[in-house]
Amino acid sequence: MKAPAIKTHYRTPVQQLKKRQSPWKEKQYSCRTKEWLGDEYGITIRIEIGDDRLPKRIEEEYSFIEWAAGPEWENRVRVPLRFFAADVRNGRSFSTFEGYVPYVLLEKLSADVPFKAVGWAVLSNRREGIRFRLKTGRSGTTWLQKGTISVNEKGCLFRPVINKFNNLELKVTRPSGKKVKLFPAYLMDVEAVDDGWVLLGTASKHLLEANGWPSKLQLILKKRGEPKKYYYPVEWKNDKWWSSTVELEASSHFTGVWDFYIADASEKPLWRHRLHMPAKDIAKASKWYAPHYEKGAVSFRLYRTQNYSASVMIQTENVKLYTVRASYEQGTIHFRGTLYWNRYTPDTWELVWKNRDTNEEASVPVHVYKLHSRQAQYVFHGEVTDLFKNKAGREKHPYRFGRSDLYLRVTRNGEEIDYRLRSNSRNLVKNTKLEWYHQDKIYRHQFYRTTSKRVAFSIDEIDIAKDITSMKVKNGKFIIEGQARFTTLTRNLRPRQRVTVVVKNRETEDEHHFSIKNQHLKDNWVQFEAEAAFEDFRALHGDKAVLDMHIRLHAGEFMHERKLGKKDFIYYKDEILHSWVLEEEDRAVSWYVTYTPRGNVKIETTTYPRKHFLKLQEENARMQKAEKKPAVWVIGERPDTAQDTGYHFFRYCRTAHPEMAVYYAIEEDSMDREAVEKLGNVLIIGSDEHVDVCLRATAFFGSHDIEYFLPFKGPLMESYRSGLRVFLQHGVLGRKRVEYNREYYKYPFHLFCVSSKSEKKMVMKKMHYDEETVQVTGLSRFDNLLEGPPAERKIIFIPTWREWLHSKETFLESEYYRRYKSFLENPKLHRFLEKNDVVLQFYPHYRMQQYTDAFDRINSDKIEVVKLGKKTVQQLLKESMLMITDYSSVSFDFTYMQKPVIYYHFDTKRFFQGGSLRPLEETFLGDVVHSEEELLKSLRRHLKRGWTEKKAVSENREMIFSHSDKHNAARIFQAAEELEEENR
């Protein structure tokens, strides 16, 4: 039987062809393509049409999908169309029809690939047929174009495309060339496991192999808008299905949106494409939580983007706090408030304090009950007892509590989760601020809201507001005028306030009291005048010392002490505010009044041989008159070291340019003196030769501040003021803020050496040096890193220092010491080292070396505490295969050598409380862990990986290093020589 005539309801560019087939008047009917599902043999198409547009009593025998291709659409193929399902929406009935189009049939449309085909659905009975143009609704446009690409056995891609009229077309292409311009890969299922997710998806392994492309793939999880990436290998289950295990905990400290890509598995991927996600449903049960030492619970939520791609939202899980009130009674703080909770019903509730300074944690149980049966508001109340007792029950000082972040800890089925408390209330301080007395101190506590609306808590001893209004030196006396007061709410204390001013030796803490000439109360401030003779300070110091000014404020039995300084000040590292020199028969004693970076007043004192003081005056006068001065370079680091950038630049100058007058300054009793003396031209700091050469020098090169190795303060020397000043640096900048900003110097550096273009931009932007001053030379010590034998089975453990540890007592009581001692004494670490025949070399920081006896009880032959001078840092780096550190910039040297680094972070917030120069994730290239257990896990992972660095590290190395060669010192030499020549 002949096919019935077809009633056409769509006008195409080939109108004449349609008219020959359609004698009836045309109407612009169309159908919505609901689904497009491709497999290895063909495409299943499902369309939806309103029943009011269908012919009556459709017969499936005469209904079909038709595809047409060719110049006049003369090549056509048809496949049967069958009824699939019915639906009713908004009072209107719809029918869904399904057709299956084999690839072998579509290939008959054209002998040449690529080609494009257009499609219709034809629904008919024996008497009439209606032709519907395949279209798509707006909501499905993106998915049809990006999420439904299929591949046949020949490696051809069958891709639906939407033209400007919203009509559906089929594009058939065959990939060619080395670059994979299109690779359809779909995420089909997700399973949450202990470490993260197991992803299951589809892709065509045949497509890769048919075109000669590597079939080994990887998933990339990349933070949107940033270079941070994580890599996960893909395992093929068969030619179509793949799986990948995605470990999530490592990325828990980088909140934000992350995107999934699929790429080839090479170290630097040749291609990558977004991983598509056809169904929303697969993400519903995939939410995963990771504990974070600072943020509490961090959630990972997989979701489908508007472009049908797979992305992950990483965010801190918060609990909203509505109100809280507090009271104090005999060492106990009582609190009560309301919060929002719409999750599961926990077994237990606790309020957790995490101290920002010590990272110590304290928790108290809270009683919680629902406020309204239909709302998610809960009332909680509890109390904090034993404020003045530590864990051992001994007395402690509450001011060490400082500031703490607050968390709600809930337990369910034995699992603990900490939720960060968040509040929009502006009345937290008002409702909870209280002052109370303990022994001879006044304390204040309060709940408060941070700038990011997180809830925190503070207990502090009441502070002093103080300011120096005037400073002067007159007839050998240092005279200070100022004012001070307690910042207390207790008004009856203010009339009893009185002041004591003292000067303290920073190292010995010996002190001398100033005479108080006048003090009186005005507007609750104690205004005072104090003076002391510089000569009276001599009992506090030897030949060289730093003295700090302190103020003590008394009110009856209460007393508080703070450093004394100015509220409004301009800080210069190389400025002398006031000075006094006492000349004696054979020596001169000098006192220089300067500011600290925070505006506190300090006095630097130095005793010189009198002949050196006279030499200073003589050479200054001569240097001012000299027109052309012969080049004399002086290089140094800290006064007692020769193993950093200063030493390596000096070694280069002595070996490559022995004709140059280049000198190295170091202290006489330095352990590094013997090594540097082999090169010649060594100046012993404080010697006649040291003074003579420095006063004639034309250039100074320092790895730290140049004043470290000068015989006098820099501004006193004409050679320093007029000579070339070069900052060699002692690490790559970007982590902690440093005090080398241009505005901190009256005599700033002429040459500032950096290691990359990104570091140069940062120094120019954040530290305000001009482009000519900052040069991408690399660090001189890097030259030597790439020389020498291969690494041994050794790990270097090299933490940096904490500026807030001022004495052995504070060191031994610190979390810093407890963490490292616990790790070094951990039996699991000892077994790991013994089993794998690995030696761990612990190299305490320069400032920690005096406390190495605190680690004498480490009971392992595989752990060695390396004391200063026994080995150089470079020796330790070169013989080690892995580094453990916290924030030390020496890790960049290890990354330069392409060796792996583990970063142990447990006090990040306090360490970076002054901010960082670059986003932290840009500079910590390697595993970042926050607990001892995580650190041990990371060690085991690196063992399995053969002690090699991660792919993400090698890919991001260019952010840190623009040069990876042995010519860093040569570039510094050339830059300095050119600058000195220009300035002559």
Coordinates of C-alpha atoms in Angstrom, one line a residue, residues 790-979:
P790 CA 71.2 12.4 44.0
A791 CA 69.2 12.5 47.3
E792 CA 69.6 10.0 50.0
R793 CA 66.8 8.3 51.9
K794 CA 66.4 11.3 54.2
I795 CA 63.6 13.7 55.1
I796 CA 64.3 17.2 56.2
F797 CA 62.0 18.7 58.8
I798 CA 62.6 22.5 58.9
P799 CA 59.9 24.7 60.5
T800 CA 60.1 28.5 60.6
W801 CA 59.9 30.6 63.8
R802 CA 57.0 32.3 65.6
E803 CA 57.6 35.9 66.4
W804 CA 55.4 35.8 69.5
L805 CA 57.8 33.4 71.3
H806 CA 60.1 35.7 73.2
S807 CA 61.6 33.4 75.8
K808 CA 62.3 29.8 76.7
E809 CA 59.3 29.8 79.0
T810 CA 56.9 30.9 76.3
F811 CA 58.5 28.5 73.8
L812 CA 58.1 25.4 76.1
E813 CA 54.4 26.4 76.9
S814 CA 53.6 27.0 73.2
E815 CA 51.5 24.8 70.9
Y816 CA 54.4 25.3 68.4
Y817 CA 56.7 23.2 70.7
R818 CA 54.0 20.7 71.7
R819 CA 53.1 19.9 68.1
Y820 CA 56.6 19.3 66.9
K821 CA 57.6 17.4 70.1
S822 CA 54.6 15.2 69.7
F823 CA 55.3 14.5 66.1
L824 CA 59.0 13.7 66.7
E825 CA 58.1 11.4 69.6
N826 CA 55.2 9.6 67.8
P827 CA 55.7 5.8 67.7
K828 CA 53.9 5.6 64.3
L829 CA 56.6 8.0 62.9
H830 CA 59.4 5.9 64.4
R831 CA 57.9 2.7 62.9
F832 CA 57.5 4.3 59.5
L833 CA 61.1 5.5 59.5
E834 CA 62.5 2.2 60.7
K835 CA 60.4 0.0 58.3
N836 CA 61.3 2.1 55.3
D837 CA 64.9 2.8 56.3
V838 CA 64.5 6.6 56.2
V839 CA 66.3 9.2 58.3
L840 CA 64.5 12.3 59.4
Q841 CA 66.7 15.3 60.0
F842 CA 65.1 18.0 62.2
Y843 CA 66.7 21.4 61.7
P844 CA 65.4 23.9 64.2
H845 CA 65.1 27.5 63.1
Y846 CA 67.9 29.9 63.8
R847 CA 65.9 31.4 66.7
M848 CA 65.0 27.9 68.0
Q849 CA 68.5 26.5 68.1
Q850 CA 69.1 27.7 71.6
Y851 CA 66.3 25.4 72.8
T852 CA 67.4 22.2 71.1
D853 CA 67.9 20.5 74.5
A854 CA 64.1 20.4 74.7
F855 CA 64.2 17.6 72.0
D856 CA 66.8 15.4 73.8
R857 CA 64.3 12.7 74.7
I858 CA 63.4 11.6 71.1
N859 CA 63.9 7.8 71.3
S860 CA 64.7 6.9 67.7
D861 CA 67.9 6.2 65.9
K862 CA 66.2 7.4 62.7
I863 CA 65.7 11.0 63.9
E864 CA 68.6 13.4 64.1
V865 CA 68.4 17.0 65.6
V866 CA 70.8 19.0 63.5
K867 CA 72.4 21.9 65.4
L868 CA 73.5 25.2 63.8
G869 CA 76.8 24.9 62.0
K870 CA 76.9 21.1 61.8
K871 CA 75.5 21.3 58.2
T872 CA 74.4 24.1 56.0
V873 CA 70.8 24.4 54.9
Q874 CA 71.8 23.6 51.3
Q875 CA 73.5 20.4 52.4
L876 CA 70.4 19.3 54.1
L877 CA 68.2 20.2 51.1
K878 CA 70.4 18.4 48.6
E879 CA 70.7 15.2 50.5
S880 CA 67.0 14.9 51.3
M881 CA 64.2 13.5 49.1
L882 CA 61.2 15.1 50.9
M883 CA 60.7 18.2 53.1
I884 CA 58.3 18.8 55.9
T885 CA 57.9 22.5 56.9
D886 CA 55.1 24.9 58.0
Y887 CA 55.5 28.2 56.3
S888 CA 59.3 28.5 55.7
S889 CA 60.3 30.1 52.4
V890 CA 63.1 27.5 52.1
S891 CA 60.4 25.2 50.7
F892 CA 60.8 27.2 47.4
D893 CA 64.4 25.9 47.2
F894 CA 63.0 22.3 47.4
T895 CA 60.4 23.0 44.8
Y896 CA 63.1 24.5 42.6
M897 CA 64.8 21.1 42.8
Q898 CA 61.5 19.4 41.8
K899 CA 61.2 17.6 45.2
P900 CA 58.0 17.2 47.2
V901 CA 57.0 19.3 50.2
I902 CA 54.5 18.7 53.0
Y903 CA 53.2 21.8 54.8
Y904 CA 52.1 21.2 58.4
H905 CA 49.7 24.1 59.2
F906 CA 48.1 24.3 62.6
D907 CA 48.2 28.0 63.5
T908 CA 47.7 29.7 60.1
K909 CA 45.3 32.4 61.3
R910 CA 47.7 33.7 63.9
F911 CA 50.8 33.3 61.7
F912 CA 49.2 35.3 59.0
Q913 CA 47.3 37.7 61.2
G914 CA 49.2 40.6 59.5
G915 CA 48.0 39.3 56.1
S916 CA 49.9 37.8 53.2
L917 CA 51.3 39.3 50.1
R918 CA 49.8 36.6 47.7
P919 CA 46.9 34.2 48.0
L920 CA 48.2 31.4 50.2
E921 CA 47.2 28.6 47.7
E922 CA 49.6 30.1 45.1
T923 CA 52.7 29.6 47.3
F924 CA 52.1 26.4 49.1
L925 CA 52.8 23.9 46.3
G926 CA 52.3 20.5 47.8
D927 CA 50.3 18.6 50.5
V928 CA 48.9 21.0 53.1
V929 CA 47.9 19.1 56.3
H930 CA 46.6 20.3 59.7
S931 CA 47.0 17.5 62.1
E932 CA 49.7 14.9 63.1
E933 CA 47.6 12.1 61.7
E934 CA 47.2 13.8 58.3
L935 CA 50.9 14.4 58.3
L936 CA 51.7 10.7 58.8
K937 CA 49.1 9.8 56.1
S938 CA 50.8 12.2 53.7
L939 CA 54.2 10.6 54.4
R940 CA 52.8 7.2 53.5
R941 CA 51.2 8.6 50.3
H942 CA 54.6 10.1 49.2
L943 CA 56.3 6.7 49.9
K944 CA 53.8 5.0 47.6
R945 CA 54.4 7.7 45.0
G946 CA 58.1 7.1 45.1
W947 CA 58.9 10.4 46.7
T948 CA 57.9 12.4 43.6
E949 CA 56.1 15.7 43.6
K950 CA 52.5 16.0 42.4
K951 CA 51.6 17.0 38.9
A952 CA 49.8 20.1 40.2
V953 CA 53.1 21.3 41.7
S954 CA 55.1 21.0 38.4
E955 CA 52.3 22.6 36.5
N956 CA 52.2 25.7 38.8
R957 CA 56.0 26.0 39.2
E958 CA 56.1 28.9 36.7
M959 CA 54.1 31.0 39.1
I960 CA 57.2 30.9 41.4
F961 CA 60.2 30.6 39.1
S962 CA 60.7 32.3 35.8
H963 CA 64.2 30.8 35.5
S964 CA 65.2 27.2 36.3
D965 CA 68.9 27.3 35.6
K966 CA 72.3 27.9 37.2
H967 CA 72.7 31.6 36.1
N968 CA 70.9 33.4 38.9
A969 CA 74.0 34.9 40.4
A970 CA 75.3 36.0 37.0
R971 CA 72.1 37.9 36.3
I972 CA 72.4 39.7 39.7
F973 CA 76.0 40.6 39.0
Q974 CA 75.1 42.0 35.6
A975 CA 72.2 44.0 36.9
A976 CA 74.3 45.5 39.8
E977 CA 77.2 46.3 37.5
E978 CA 75.0 48.1 35.1
L979 CA 73.3 50.1 37.9

